[in-house]
Amino acid sequence: MLYEKRELLGKLFFGISILILIYMFISPLTHTILHIDEYWTYSLVNLPFMQGMTVAVHDVHPILYYLILYLFKPVAGSDNFYFFKVLSIVPYLLLLVVSATKIKDDHGWLTAGLFTFSLGVMSDFSSSF
C-alpha cells in the first residue's frame, strides 16, 4: 500500500515536471524582453565562430552550449530569439527522458519524479522563462 502511494506521488511529481517543461516552451513566446545573459549569448553567437569560441572560454557557460548554438544557428537564423531560448531547454528535456527511463528503472518513480521536479523549480534554472 505504501509502495503504491510512493509510485503515485512520483508520477505526480513527474507529471508536474512535464507541465514545467511545456511552460518553458510557451513562455518565451510571451516574454519579449531579453535578459542580459540572453543578450550576451545572442551577441556571442553572432560573432564569427573562432572569435566567439575565444570569448566563450572566458564565460561561465560550458563551451559545448555555445557549440550547440553555433551548430543550429543556420537552421533558425541569427535573429530567432525564441530558438535560442528553447535550445537552452533541451538539457531539461533530456533529463526528463533519462529520469523516465534509467532513474525510474533503478530507483523507482518517486526518485525520478522528485529529481525532475527539483530541477524544474530551481530558481536559477527557470528564472529567465
Coordinates of N, CA, C and O in Angstrom, one line a residue:
M1 N 0.8 -1.2 0.0 CA 0.0 0.0 0.0 C 0.9 1.3 0.0 O 0.7 2.2 -0.8
L2 N 1.8 1.3 0.9 CA 2.7 2.5 1.0 C 3.5 2.6 -0.3 O 3.7 3.7 -0.8
Y3 N 4.0 1.5 -0.9 CA 4.8 1.5 -2.1 C 4.0 2.1 -3.3 O 4.5 2.9 -4.0
E4 N 2.7 1.7 -3.4 CA 1.8 2.3 -4.4 C 1.7 3.8 -4.3 O 1.6 4.5 -5.3
K5 N 1.6 4.3 -3.1 CA 1.4 5.7 -2.9 C 2.7 6.4 -3.3 O 2.7 7.5 -3.8
R6 N 3.9 5.8 -3.0 CA 5.1 6.4 -3.4 C 5.2 6.5 -4.9 O 5.7 7.5 -5.4
E7 N 4.8 5.4 -5.6 CA 4.9 5.4 -7.0 C 3.9 6.5 -7.6 O 4.3 7.2 -8.5
L8 N 2.7 6.6 -7.0 CA 1.8 7.6 -7.5 C 2.3 9.0 -7.2 O 2.2 9.9 -8.1
L9 N 2.9 9.2 -6.1 CA 3.4 10.5 -5.8 C 4.6 10.9 -6.7 O 4.7 12.0 -7.2
G10 N 5.4 9.9 -7.0 CA 6.5 10.1 -8.0 C 6.0 10.4 -9.4 O 6.5 11.3 -10.1
K11 N 4.9 9.7 -9.8 CA 4.3 10.0 -11.1 C 3.7 11.4 -11.1 O 3.7 12.1 -12.2
L12 N 3.1 11.8 -10.0 CA 2.5 13.1 -9.9 C 3.6 14.2 -10.1 O 3.5 15.2 -10.8
F13 N 4.8 14.0 -9.4 CA 5.9 15.0 -9.5 C 6.4 15.0 -10.9 O 6.8 16.0 -11.5
F14 N 6.5 13.8 -11.5 CA 7.0 13.7 -12.9 C 6.0 14.5 -13.8 O 6.5 15.2 -14.8
G15 N 4.7 14.3 -13.6 CA 3.7 15.0 -14.4 C 3.8 16.5 -14.3 O 3.8 17.2 -15.3
I16 N 4.1 17.0 -13.1 CA 4.3 18.4 -12.9 C 5.5 18.9 -13.6 O 5.5 20.0 -14.2
S17 N 6.5 18.0 -13.6 CA 7.8 18.4 -14.3 C 7.5 18.5 -15.8 O 8.1 19.4 -16.5
I18 N 6.7 17.7 -16.4 CA 6.3 17.8 -17.8 C 5.5 19.1 -18.0 O 5.8 19.8 -19.0
L19 N 4.7 19.5 -17.1 CA 4.0 20.8 -17.2 C 5.0 22.0 -17.2 O 4.8 23.0 -17.9
I20 N 6.0 21.9 -16.3 CA 7.0 22.9 -16.2 C 7.7 23.0 -17.6 O 8.0 24.1 -18.1
L21 N 8.0 21.8 -18.2 CA 8.7 21.8 -19.5 C 7.8 22.5 -20.5 O 8.3 23.3 -21.3
I22 N 6.5 22.2 -20.5 CA 5.6 22.8 -21.5 C 5.6 24.3 -21.3 O 5.7 25.1 -22.3
Y23 N 5.6 24.8 -20.0 CA 5.6 26.2 -19.8 C 6.9 26.8 -20.3 O 6.9 27.9 -20.8
M24 N 8.0 26.1 -20.1 CA 9.3 26.7 -20.6 C 9.3 26.8 -22.1 O 9.9 27.7 -22.6
F25 N 8.6 26.0 -22.8 CA 8.5 26.1 -24.3 C 7.5 27.3 -24.7 O 7.8 27.9 -25.7
I26 N 6.5 27.5 -23.9 CA 5.5 28.5 -24.3 C 5.9 29.9 -23.8 O 5.7 30.9 -24.5
S27 N 6.5 30.0 -22.6 CA 6.9 31.2 -22.0 C 7.7 32.2 -22.9 O 7.4 33.4 -22.9
P28 N 8.7 31.7 -23.6 CA 9.5 32.6 -24.5 C 8.6 33.3 -25.6 O 9.0 34.3 -26.1
L29 N 7.5 32.7 -25.9 CA 6.7 33.3 -26.9 C 6.0 34.6 -26.4 O 5.7 35.5 -27.1
T30 N 5.8 34.6 -25.0 CA 5.1 35.8 -24.4 C 6.1 36.7 -23.8 O 5.6 37.8 -23.4
H31 N 7.3 36.4 -23.6 CA 8.3 37.2 -23.0 C 9.2 37.8 -24.0 O 10.1 37.1 -24.6
T32 N 9.0 39.0 -24.4 CA 9.8 39.6 -25.4 C 11.1 40.3 -24.9 O 11.9 40.8 -25.7
I33 N 11.2 40.4 -23.6 CA 12.4 41.1 -23.0 C 13.5 40.1 -22.9 O 13.4 39.0 -22.5
L34 N 14.7 40.6 -23.4 CA 15.9 39.7 -23.3 C 16.6 40.1 -22.0 O 16.8 41.3 -21.7
H35 N 17.0 39.1 -21.2 CA 17.8 39.4 -20.0 C 19.2 39.6 -20.5 O 19.6 39.2 -21.6
I36 N 20.1 40.2 -19.7 CA 21.4 40.5 -20.0 C 22.2 39.2 -20.4 O 23.0 39.3 -21.4
D37 N 22.0 38.1 -19.8 CA 22.6 36.9 -20.1 C 22.2 36.4 -21.5 O 23.0 35.9 -22.2
E38 N 20.9 36.5 -21.8 CA 20.5 36.1 -23.1 C 21.0 37.0 -24.2 O 21.4 36.5 -25.3
Y39 N 21.1 38.3 -23.9 CA 21.7 39.2 -24.9 C 23.2 38.9 -25.1 O 23.7 39.0 -26.2
W40 N 23.9 38.5 -24.0 CA 25.3 38.1 -24.1 C 25.4 36.9 -25.0 O 26.3 36.9 -25.9
T41 N 24.6 35.9 -24.8 CA 24.6 34.7 -25.7 C 24.3 35.0 -27.1 O 25.0 34.6 -28.0
Y42 N 23.3 35.9 -27.3 CA 22.9 36.3 -28.7 C 24.1 37.0 -29.4 O 24.4 36.7 -30.5
S43 N 24.8 37.9 -28.6 CA 25.9 38.6 -29.2 C 27.1 37.7 -29.5 O 27.7 37.8 -30.6
L44 N 27.3 36.8 -28.6 CA 28.5 35.9 -28.8 C 28.2 35.0 -30.0 O 29.1 34.8 -30.8
V45 N 27.1 34.4 -30.1 CA 26.8 33.5 -31.2 C 26.8 34.2 -32.6 O 27.0 33.6 -33.6
N46 N 26.6 35.5 -32.6 CA 26.6 36.3 -33.8 C 28.0 36.8 -34.2 O 28.2 37.4 -35.2
L47 N 29.0 36.4 -33.4 CA 30.4 36.7 -33.7 C 30.9 35.6 -34.7 O 30.3 34.5 -34.7
P48 N 31.9 35.8 -35.5 CA 32.5 34.7 -36.2 C 32.9 33.6 -35.3 O 33.2 33.8 -34.1
F49 N 32.8 32.3 -35.8 CA 33.0 31.2 -34.9 C 34.2 31.2 -34.1 O 34.2 31.0 -32.8
M50 N 35.4 31.4 -34.6 CA 36.6 31.4 -33.9 C 36.7 32.5 -32.8 O 37.2 32.3 -31.7
Q51 N 36.2 33.7 -33.2 CA 36.2 34.8 -32.3 C 35.2 34.5 -31.1 O 35.5 34.8 -30.0
G52 N 34.1 33.9 -31.5 CA 33.1 33.5 -30.5 C 33.6 32.5 -29.5 O 33.4 32.6 -28.3
M53 N 34.4 31.5 -30.0 CA 35.0 30.5 -29.1 C 36.0 31.1 -28.2 O 36.2 30.7 -27.1
T54 N 36.8 32.1 -28.7 CA 37.8 32.7 -27.9 C 37.1 33.4 -26.8 O 37.6 33.4 -25.6
V55 N 36.0 34.1 -27.0 CA 35.3 34.8 -25.9 C 34.6 33.8 -25.0 O 34.6 33.9 -23.8
A56 N 34.1 32.7 -25.6 CA 33.3 31.7 -24.8 C 34.2 31.0 -23.7 O 33.7 30.6 -22.7
V57 N 35.5 30.8 -24.0 CA 36.3 30.2 -22.9 C 36.4 31.0 -21.7 O 36.7 30.4 -20.6
H58 N 36.0 32.3 -21.7 CA 36.1 33.1 -20.5 C 34.7 33.3 -19.9 O 34.6 34.1 -19.0
D59 N 33.7 32.6 -20.4 CA 32.3 32.7 -19.9 C 32.1 31.6 -18.9 O 32.8 30.6 -18.8
V60 N 31.0 31.8 -18.1 CA 30.6 30.8 -17.1 C 29.9 29.6 -17.7 O 29.9 28.5 -17.1
H61 N 29.3 29.7 -18.9 CA 28.6 28.6 -19.6 C 29.6 27.6 -20.2 O 30.7 28.1 -20.6
P62 N 29.3 26.4 -20.3 CA 30.2 25.4 -20.9 C 30.3 25.8 -22.4 O 29.3 26.2 -23.0
I63 N 31.5 25.5 -23.0 CA 31.7 25.8 -24.4 C 30.8 25.0 -25.2 O 30.3 25.4 -26.3
L64 N 30.4 23.8 -24.8 CA 29.5 22.9 -25.5 C 28.2 23.6 -25.8 O 27.6 23.5 -26.9
Y65 N 27.7 24.4 -24.9 CA 26.5 25.1 -25.0 C 26.6 26.0 -26.2 O 25.7 26.1 -27.1
Y66 N 27.7 26.8 -26.3 CA 27.8 27.7 -27.5 C 28.1 26.9 -28.8 O 27.6 27.4 -29.8
L67 N 28.8 25.8 -28.7 CA 28.9 25.0 -29.9 C 27.6 24.5 -30.5 O 27.4 24.5 -31.7
I68 N 26.7 24.1 -29.6 CA 25.4 23.7 -30.0 C 24.6 24.8 -30.6 O 24.0 24.7 -31.7
L69 N 24.7 26.0 -30.0 CA 24.0 27.2 -30.6 C 24.6 27.5 -32.0 O 23.8 27.8 -32.9
Y70 N 25.9 27.5 -32.1 CA 26.5 27.7 -33.4 C 26.1 26.7 -34.4 O 25.8 27.0 -35.6
L71 N 26.0 25.4 -34.0 CA 25.6 24.3 -34.9 C 24.2 24.5 -35.4 O 23.9 24.3 -36.6
F72 N 23.3 24.9 -34.6 CA 21.9 25.1 -35.0 C 21.5 26.5 -35.5 O 20.4 26.7 -36.0
K73 N 22.4 27.4 -35.4 CA 22.1 28.8 -35.9 C 21.7 28.8 -37.4 O 20.8 29.6 -37.7
P74 N 22.4 28.1 -38.3 CA 21.9 28.1 -39.7 C 20.5 27.7 -39.9 O 19.8 28.1 -40.8
V75 N 20.0 26.8 -39.0 CA 18.6 26.3 -39.2 C 17.6 27.4 -38.8 O 16.6 27.6 -39.5
A76 N 17.9 28.1 -37.7 CA 16.9 29.0 -37.1 C 17.2 30.5 -37.6 O 16.3 31.3 -37.5
G77 N 18.4 30.8 -38.0 CA 18.7 32.1 -38.3 C 19.3 32.8 -37.1 O 19.2 32.4 -36.0
S78 N 20.0 33.9 -37.3 CA 20.7 34.5 -36.2 C 19.9 35.5 -35.4 O 20.3 36.0 -34.4
D79 N 18.6 35.8 -35.8 CA 17.8 36.7 -35.1 C 16.6 36.0 -34.4 O 15.7 36.7 -34.0
N80 N 16.6 34.7 -34.3 CA 15.5 34.0 -33.8 C 15.7 33.8 -32.3 O 16.2 32.8 -31.8
F81 N 15.2 34.8 -31.5 CA 15.4 34.7 -30.0 C 14.7 33.6 -29.4 O 15.2 33.0 -28.5
Y82 N 13.5 33.2 -29.9 CA 12.7 32.1 -29.4 C 13.6 30.8 -29.5 O 13.7 30.0 -28.6
F83 N 14.2 30.6 -30.6 CA 15.0 29.4 -30.9 C 16.1 29.3 -29.8 O 16.4 28.3 -29.3
F84 N 16.8 30.5 -29.6 CA 17.9 30.4 -28.7 C 17.4 30.1 -27.2 O 18.1 29.4 -26.5
K85 N 16.3 30.6 -26.9 CA 15.7 30.3 -25.5 C 15.3 28.9 -25.4 O 15.6 28.2 -24.4
V86 N 14.7 28.4 -26.5 CA 14.2 27.0 -26.4 C 15.4 26.0 -26.5 O 15.3 25.0 -25.8
L87 N 16.4 26.3 -27.2 CA 17.5 25.4 -27.2 C 18.2 25.2 -25.8 O 18.7 24.2 -25.5
S88 N 18.0 26.2 -25.0 CA 18.5 26.1 -23.6 C 17.7 25.2 -22.8 O 18.1 24.7 -21.7
I89 N 16.5 24.8 -23.2 CA 15.6 24.0 -22.5 C 15.9 22.5 -22.8 O 15.5 21.6 -22.1
V90 N 16.5 22.2 -23.9 CA 16.8 20.9 -24.4 C 17.5 20.0 -23.3 O 17.1 18.8 -23.1
P91 N 18.4 20.5 -22.5 CA 19.0 19.6 -21.5 C 18.0 19.2 -20.5 O 18.0 18.0 -20.0
Y92 N 17.0 20.0 -20.1 CA 16.0 19.6 -19.2 C 15.1 18.5 -19.8 O 14.8 17.6 -19.1
L93 N 14.8 18.7 -21.1 CA 14.1 17.6 -21.8 C 14.8 16.3 -21.7 O 14.2 15.2 -21.5
L94 N 16.1 16.3 -22.0 CA 16.9 15.1 -21.9 C 16.9 14.5 -20.5 O 16.9 13.3 -20.4
L95 N 17.0 15.4 -19.5 CA 17.0 14.9 -18.1 C 15.6 14.2 -17.8 O 15.6 13.2 -17.1
L96 N 14.5 14.7 -18.4 CA 13.2 14.1 -18.2 C 13.2 12.7 -18.8 O 12.7 11.8 -18.2
V97 N 13.8 12.6 -20.0 CA 13.9 11.3 -20.7 C 14.7 10.3 -19.8 O 14.3 9.1 -19.6
V98 N 15.9 10.7 -19.4 CA 16.7 9.9 -18.5 C 16.0 9.5 -17.2 O 16.1 8.3 -16.8
S99 N 15.3 10.4 -16.7 CA 14.6 10.1 -15.4 C 13.5 9.1 -15.6 O 13.2 8.3 -14.8
A100 N 12.8 9.3 -16.8 CA 11.7 8.4 -17.1 C 12.1 7.0 -17.4 O 11.4 6.0 -17.4
T101 N 13.4 6.8 -17.8 CA 13.9 5.5 -18.2 C 14.9 5.0 -17.1 O 14.5 4.1 -16.3
K102 N 16.1 5.5 -17.1 CA 17.1 5.0 -16.2 C 16.9 5.2 -14.7 O 17.0 4.2 -14.0
I103 N 16.6 6.4 -14.3 CA 16.4 6.6 -12.9 C 15.2 5.9 -12.4 O 15.2 5.3 -11.3
K104 N 14.1 5.9 -13.2 CA 12.9 5.2 -12.7 C 13.2 3.7 -12.6 O 12.7 3.1 -11.6
D105 N 13.9 3.1 -13.6 CA 14.2 1.7 -13.5 C 15.1 1.3 -12.3 O 14.9 0.3 -11.7
D106 N 16.0 2.2 -12.0 CA 17.0 1.9 -10.9 C 16.4 2.2 -9.5 O 16.7 1.5 -8.6
H107 N 15.7 3.3 -9.4 CA 15.3 3.8 -8.1 C 13.8 4.0 -7.9 O 13.4 4.5 -6.9
G108 N 13.0 3.8 -9.0 CA 11.5 4.0 -8.8 C 11.0 5.4 -9.2 O 11.8 6.3 -9.5
W109 N 9.7 5.5 -9.3 CA 9.1 6.7 -9.8 C 9.3 7.8 -8.8 O 9.4 9.0 -9.2
L110 N 9.3 7.5 -7.5 CA 9.4 8.6 -6.6 C 10.7 9.4 -6.7 O 10.7 10.6 -6.8
T111 N 11.8 8.7 -6.9 CA 13.1 9.3 -7.1 C 13.1 10.1 -8.4 O 13.6 11.2 -8.5
A112 N 12.7 9.4 -9.5 CA 12.7 10.1 -10.8 C 11.8 11.3 -10.8 O 12.2 12.4 -11.3
G113 N 10.6 11.3 -10.2 CA 9.7 12.4 -10.1 C 10.3 13.5 -9.3 O 10.2 14.7 -9.7
L114 N 10.8 13.2 -8.1 CA 11.4 14.3 -7.3 C 12.6 14.9 -7.9 O 12.9 16.1 -7.8
F115 N 13.4 14.1 -8.6 CA 14.6 14.6 -9.3 C 14.2 15.6 -10.4 O 14.7 16.8 -10.4
T116 N 13.3 15.3 -11.2 CA 12.9 16.2 -12.3 C 12.2 17.4 -11.8 O 12.3 18.5 -12.3
F117 N 11.3 17.2 -10.8 CA 10.6 18.3 -10.2 C 11.6 19.3 -9.5 O 11.5 20.5 -9.7
S118 N 12.6 18.8 -8.8 CA 13.6 19.6 -8.2 C 14.3 20.5 -9.2 O 14.6 21.6 -9.0
L119 N 14.7 19.9 -10.4 CA 15.3 20.6 -11.4 C 14.4 21.7 -12.0 O 14.9 22.9 -12.2
G120 N 13.2 21.4 -12.2 CA 12.3 22.4 -12.8 C 12.0 23.6 -11.9 O 11.7 24.6 -12.4
V121 N 12.0 23.4 -10.6 CA 11.7 24.5 -9.7 C 12.9 25.3 -9.2 O 12.7 26.2 -8.4
M122 N 14.1 24.9 -9.6 CA 15.3 25.6 -9.2 C 15.2 27.1 -9.6 O 14.8 27.3 -10.8
S123 N 15.4 28.0 -8.8 CA 15.2 29.4 -9.2 C 16.1 29.8 -10.3 O 15.7 30.6 -11.2
D124 N 17.3 29.4 -10.4 CA 18.2 29.8 -11.5 C 17.9 29.1 -12.8 O 18.2 29.6 -13.8
F125 N 17.3 27.9 -12.7 CA 17.0 27.2 -13.9 C 15.9 27.8 -14.7 O 16.0 27.9 -15.9
S126 N 14.8 28.2 -14.1 CA 13.7 28.7 -14.8 C 13.5 30.2 -14.7 O 12.4 30.7 -15.1
S127 N 14.4 30.9 -14.2 CA 14.2 32.3 -13.9 C 14.0 33.1 -15.2 O 13.4 34.1 -15.1
S128 N 14.6 32.7 -16.2 CA 14.5 33.6 -17.5 C 13.3 33.2 -18.3 O 13.1 33.7 -19.3
F129 N 12.6 32.2 -17.8 CA 11.4 31.8 -18.6 C 10.2 32.4 -17.9 O 9.3 32.8 -18.1

